[in-house]
XYZ file of N, CA and C in Angstrom:
405
model
N -38.348 -45.566 17.949
C -37.708 -45.634 16.758
C -37.154 -44.242 16.467
N -35.928 -44.284 16.214
C -35.016 -43.145 16.072
C -35.169 -42.795 14.573
N -34.977 -41.350 14.198
C -34.972 -40.895 12.919
C -33.630 -40.848 12.416
N -33.182 -41.334 11.168
C -31.917 -41.373 10.750
C -31.429 -40.216 10.290
N -30.111 -39.872 10.505
C -29.667 -38.622 10.114
C -29.455 -38.419 8.742
N -29.776 -37.129 8.323
C -29.360 -36.936 6.775
C -28.089 -36.804 6.460
N -27.653 -37.245 5.219
C -26.283 -37.135 4.812
C -26.010 -35.776 4.063
N -25.520 -34.903 4.517
C -25.198 -33.539 3.753
C -23.829 -33.092 4.049
N -23.348 -32.434 3.112
C -21.886 -31.657 3.502
C -22.036 -30.561 4.412
N -20.942 -30.472 5.268
C -21.073 -29.400 6.149
C -20.550 -28.048 5.465
N -21.221 -27.002 5.888
C -21.093 -25.748 5.350
C -21.364 -24.740 6.385
N -20.837 -23.551 6.115
C -21.189 -22.472 7.063
C -21.759 -21.266 6.219
N -22.279 -20.291 6.967
C -22.861 -19.099 6.355
C -21.854 -18.196 5.623
N -20.592 -18.341 6.016
C -19.506 -17.448 5.625
C -18.761 -18.005 4.345
N -19.271 -19.197 3.787
C -18.654 -19.533 2.514
C -18.950 -18.872 1.335
N -18.041 -18.665 0.305
C -18.267 -17.837 -0.913
C -18.823 -18.956 -1.917
N -19.777 -18.391 -2.705
C -20.212 -19.111 -3.743
C -19.166 -19.025 -4.995
N -18.891 -20.245 -5.460
C -17.901 -20.280 -6.481
C -18.274 -19.586 -7.750
N -17.478 -18.862 -8.377
C -17.723 -18.032 -9.464
C -18.825 -16.680 -9.393
N -19.054 -16.543 -8.185
C -19.978 -15.349 -8.026
C -19.109 -14.138 -7.713
N -17.915 -14.267 -7.306
C -17.115 -13.119 -6.758
C -16.761 -12.316 -8.045
N -16.989 -10.937 -7.766
C -16.663 -10.024 -8.951
C -15.479 -9.152 -8.262
N -14.475 -9.122 -9.303
C -13.326 -8.553 -8.891
C -13.558 -6.992 -8.675
N -13.077 -6.305 -7.556
C -13.214 -4.951 -7.278
C -12.079 -4.417 -6.346
N -12.339 -3.387 -5.657
C -11.150 -2.914 -4.854
C -10.703 -3.758 -3.747
N -11.431 -4.648 -3.301
C -11.000 -5.619 -2.394
C -10.060 -6.699 -2.793
N -10.000 -6.871 -4.196
C -9.124 -7.897 -4.897
C -7.828 -7.062 -5.178
N -6.720 -7.662 -4.810
C -5.438 -6.948 -4.943
C -4.956 -7.239 -6.327
N -4.652 -6.168 -6.882
C -4.056 -6.110 -8.335
C -2.589 -5.837 -8.401
N -1.786 -6.746 -8.865
C -0.435 -6.522 -8.931
C 0.159 -5.879 -10.067
N 0.797 -4.746 -9.890
C 1.245 -4.083 -10.921
C 2.737 -4.162 -11.164
N 3.287 -4.414 -12.547
C 4.532 -4.495 -12.797
C 4.811 -3.866 -14.162
N 6.052 -3.621 -14.543
C 6.310 -3.151 -15.719
C 6.983 -4.192 -16.642
N 6.767 -5.530 -16.329
C 7.306 -6.508 -17.059
C 6.825 -6.574 -18.537
N 5.430 -6.334 -18.732
C 4.820 -6.364 -20.034
C 4.870 -5.070 -20.681
N 5.587 -4.026 -20.239
C 5.648 -2.712 -20.781
C 4.220 -2.190 -21.061
N 3.508 -1.669 -20.045
C 2.139 -1.174 -20.224
C 2.280 0.094 -20.860
N 1.260 0.341 -21.670
C 1.124 1.582 -22.443
C 0.081 2.538 -21.891
N 0.242 3.858 -22.231
C -0.686 4.930 -21.971
C -1.431 4.977 -20.611
N -2.752 4.451 -20.683
C -3.555 4.508 -19.401
C -3.115 3.391 -18.319
N -2.370 2.285 -18.806
C -1.940 1.294 -17.765
C -0.987 1.869 -17.113
N 0.096 2.690 -17.489
C 1.036 3.491 -16.715
C 0.297 4.270 -15.804
N -0.649 5.226 -16.200
C -1.495 6.147 -15.381
C -2.125 5.230 -14.221
N -2.589 4.118 -14.478
C -3.093 3.148 -13.319
C -2.026 2.919 -12.306
N -0.786 2.583 -12.835
C 0.228 2.206 -11.991
C 0.611 3.266 -10.963
N 0.680 4.438 -11.611
C 0.984 5.871 -10.898
C 0.006 6.122 -9.898
N -1.189 5.943 -10.301
C -2.213 6.306 -9.430
C -2.391 5.336 -8.211
N -2.067 3.998 -8.526
C -2.093 3.084 -7.443
C -0.935 3.348 -6.483
N 0.108 3.856 -6.894
C 1.373 3.996 -6.023
C 1.081 5.216 -5.119
N 0.477 6.438 -5.758
C 0.012 7.501 -4.933
C -0.914 7.003 -3.858
N -1.987 6.062 -4.224
C -3.076 5.605 -3.257
C -2.434 4.921 -2.242
N -1.267 4.108 -2.501
C -0.629 3.246 -1.422
C 0.185 4.064 -0.486
N 0.958 5.186 -0.933
C 1.680 5.829 -0.239
C 1.274 7.028 0.518
N 0.319 7.717 -0.195
C -0.262 8.949 0.395
C -1.638 8.599 0.892
N -2.144 9.585 1.738
C -3.463 9.474 2.363
C -4.394 10.113 1.222
N -5.694 9.687 1.530
C -6.586 10.245 0.403
C -6.721 11.840 0.437
N -6.550 12.441 1.533
C -6.450 13.854 1.711
C -5.240 14.542 1.119
N -4.169 13.637 1.046
C -2.920 14.148 0.669
C -2.739 13.992 -0.814
N -3.642 13.287 -1.585
C -3.360 13.265 -3.032
C -4.182 14.499 -3.634
N -3.214 15.358 -3.904
C -3.717 16.568 -4.556
C -2.659 16.908 -5.700
N -3.006 17.741 -6.520
C -2.028 18.014 -7.742
C -0.658 18.702 -7.201
N -0.731 19.355 -6.159
C 0.366 20.146 -5.555
C 1.606 19.028 -5.068
N 1.079 17.804 -4.563
C 1.989 16.758 -4.051
C 2.433 15.956 -5.264
N 2.098 15.965 -6.522
C 2.437 15.068 -7.513
C 3.952 15.090 -7.774
N 4.598 14.042 -8.112
C 6.035 14.098 -8.425
C 6.066 13.979 -9.872
N 5.987 15.073 -10.683
C 6.036 14.965 -12.223
C 7.158 14.412 -12.602
N 8.326 14.645 -12.148
C 9.591 14.165 -12.718
C 9.693 12.586 -12.519
N 9.365 12.095 -11.479
C 9.245 10.820 -11.218
C 8.185 10.019 -12.045
N 7.136 10.604 -12.326
C 6.136 10.169 -13.168
C 6.591 9.907 -14.558
N 7.291 11.077 -15.042
C 8.007 10.876 -16.539
C 8.908 10.083 -16.594
N 9.718 9.921 -15.652
C 10.803 8.712 -15.633
C 10.277 7.326 -15.684
N 8.980 7.109 -14.862
C 8.343 5.735 -14.979
C 7.653 5.552 -16.215
N 7.135 6.633 -16.770
C 6.545 6.400 -18.076
C 7.411 6.232 -19.312
N 8.619 6.686 -19.215
C 9.625 6.536 -20.060
C 10.544 5.260 -20.044
N 10.434 4.491 -18.799
C 11.076 3.253 -18.527
C 12.332 3.502 -17.985
N 12.636 4.692 -17.486
C 14.074 5.026 -16.958
C 14.020 4.271 -15.548
N 12.961 4.306 -14.846
C 13.105 3.738 -13.421
C 11.907 2.757 -13.409
N 12.238 1.864 -12.223
C 11.028 0.768 -12.231
C 9.820 1.369 -11.102
N 9.049 0.465 -10.901
C 8.072 0.976 -9.898
C 8.567 0.981 -8.570
N 9.556 -0.041 -8.075
C 10.107 0.089 -6.890
C 10.832 1.504 -6.577
N 11.499 1.892 -7.744
C 12.346 3.246 -7.633
C 11.182 4.468 -7.551
N 10.103 4.226 -8.298
C 9.114 5.251 -8.142
C 8.550 5.327 -6.772
N 8.227 4.386 -6.178
C 7.679 4.370 -4.669
C 8.869 4.837 -3.785
N 10.086 4.471 -4.009
C 11.153 4.996 -3.247
C 11.280 6.474 -3.381
N 10.991 6.997 -4.546
C 11.121 8.457 -4.720
C 9.985 9.014 -4.110
N 8.784 8.590 -4.032
C 7.616 9.075 -3.345
C 7.836 9.267 -1.866
N 8.420 8.141 -1.360
C 8.741 8.138 0.190
C 9.808 8.982 0.533
N 10.768 9.284 -0.456
C 11.886 10.400 -0.162
C 11.404 11.763 -0.516
N 10.224 12.008 -0.950
C 9.945 13.332 -1.469
C 9.665 14.181 -0.339
N 9.719 15.570 -0.578
C 9.561 16.514 0.394
C 8.169 16.540 0.813
N 7.126 16.215 -0.091
C 5.795 16.225 0.359
C 5.536 15.198 1.083
N 5.968 14.036 1.047
C 5.783 12.825 2.114
C 6.520 13.204 3.453
N 7.494 13.812 3.385
C 8.235 14.185 4.685
C 7.407 15.237 5.292
N 7.012 16.235 4.572
C 6.270 17.234 5.318
C 4.922 16.925 5.627
N 4.209 16.208 4.953
C 2.849 15.788 5.405
C 2.922 14.632 6.360
N 3.943 13.708 6.554
C 3.892 12.532 7.490
C 4.762 12.702 8.481
N 6.289 12.925 8.197
C 7.125 12.897 9.216
C 7.165 14.158 10.154
N 6.939 15.254 9.508
C 6.893 16.446 10.414
C 5.751 16.602 11.242
N 4.584 16.008 10.921
C 3.479 16.285 11.659
C 3.024 15.038 12.683
N 3.827 14.191 12.651
C 3.506 12.882 13.689
C 4.718 12.736 14.551
N 4.396 12.063 15.598
C 5.422 11.462 16.469
C 6.280 10.314 15.730
N 7.450 10.031 16.211
C 8.088 8.906 15.624
C 7.444 7.690 15.591
N 6.732 7.200 16.710
C 6.032 6.168 16.712
C 4.938 5.995 15.666
N 4.025 7.081 15.651
C 3.004 7.220 14.431
C 3.433 7.050 13.028
N 4.759 7.738 12.871
C 5.351 7.665 11.762
C 5.745 6.321 11.157
N 6.432 5.641 12.209
C 6.703 4.268 11.986
C 5.563 3.387 11.554
N 4.450 3.489 12.336
C 3.202 2.833 11.984
C 2.750 3.137 10.636
N 2.727 4.473 10.290
C 2.210 4.774 8.979
C 3.012 4.165 7.873
N 4.390 4.237 8.006
C 5.287 3.715 6.995
C 5.147 1.954 6.926
N 4.935 1.415 7.986
C 4.902 0.095 8.072
C 3.396 -0.199 7.270
N 2.357 0.392 7.574
C 1.174 0.152 6.974
C 1.178 0.424 5.425
N 1.774 1.573 5.257
C 1.520 2.033 3.723
C 2.543 1.330 2.840
N 3.760 1.027 3.370
C 4.938 0.557 2.507
C 4.757 -1.180 2.565
N 4.737 -1.741 3.768
C 4.741 -3.102 3.924
C 3.417 -3.594 3.798
N 2.308 -2.897 3.957
C 0.867 -3.242 3.849
C 0.389 -4.284 5.107
N 1.042 -3.939 6.307
C 0.594 -4.579 7.476
C 0.650 -3.763 8.661
N 0.133 -4.181 9.714
C 0.337 -3.404 10.909
C 1.605 -3.825 11.619
N 2.033 -2.972 12.478
C 3.339 -3.427 13.142
C 3.006 -4.651 14.195
N 4.014 -5.548 14.186
C 3.838 -6.617 15.042
C 3.527 -6.391 16.556
N 4.244 -5.488 17.040
C 4.026 -5.027 18.502
C 4.751 -3.758 18.699
N 4.661 -3.353 19.985
C 5.338 -2.057 20.371
C 6.791 -2.095 20.235
N 7.353 -3.422 20.402
C 8.966 -3.481 20.302
C 9.237 -2.956 18.927
N 8.597 -3.469 17.862
C 8.964 -3.177 16.377
C 8.897 -1.668 16.275
N 7.806 -1.110 16.600
C 7.758 0.309 16.638
C 8.898 1.039 17.276
N 9.134 0.716 18.499
C 10.247 1.221 19.153
C 11.682 1.140 18.462
N 11.755 -0.052 17.893
C 12.937 -0.396 17.302
C 13.332 0.463 15.974
N 12.208 0.767 15.274
C 12.268 1.510 14.069
C 12.071 2.949 14.281
N 11.809 3.356 15.569
C 11.544 4.878 15.885
C 12.831 5.515 16.428
N 13.811 4.624 16.750
C 15.051 5.275 17.456
C 15.721 5.919 16.324
N 16.022 7.210 16.676
C 16.829 8.104 15.580
C 18.105 7.526 15.269
N 18.518 7.405 14.047
C 19.891 6.905 13.751
C 19.814 5.497 13.496
N 18.663 4.699 13.775
C 18.702 3.314 13.514
C 18.860 2.949 12.233
N 18.262 3.763 11.241
C 18.204 3.499 9.732
C 19.598 3.926 9.187
N 20.304 4.740 9.860
C 21.572 5.410 9.126
C 22.744 4.415 9.435
N 22.713 3.457 10.572
C 23.886 2.802 10.834
C 23.942 1.572 9.850
């Protein structure tokens, strides 16, 4: 005589419990200026932009872009323009471009700006060719 199989739903140990997840650093927060944030919300946006573009060791008061921050707080530029200004700043060039090879700089930019790793070495090679972006 065989023992009948029990009827139960399939699951794995990696499943998440519904309603148990607590939002934290691992949950992405989307920042926009559509709702015209006030005071500390703008400071959060500025801080998130600095964390995204600069390394933790590079975020110091000396590397802050006060002019860009005030333009963002006054609504003169968008978040996209603020990030563009951070990428074109002398601090970013000095700390990242001047100290790394072209391949490493491309990898840093893809990781920090696009939020992903380079697809392959051909992508790094294509973006690291001098003059590629100016044509």
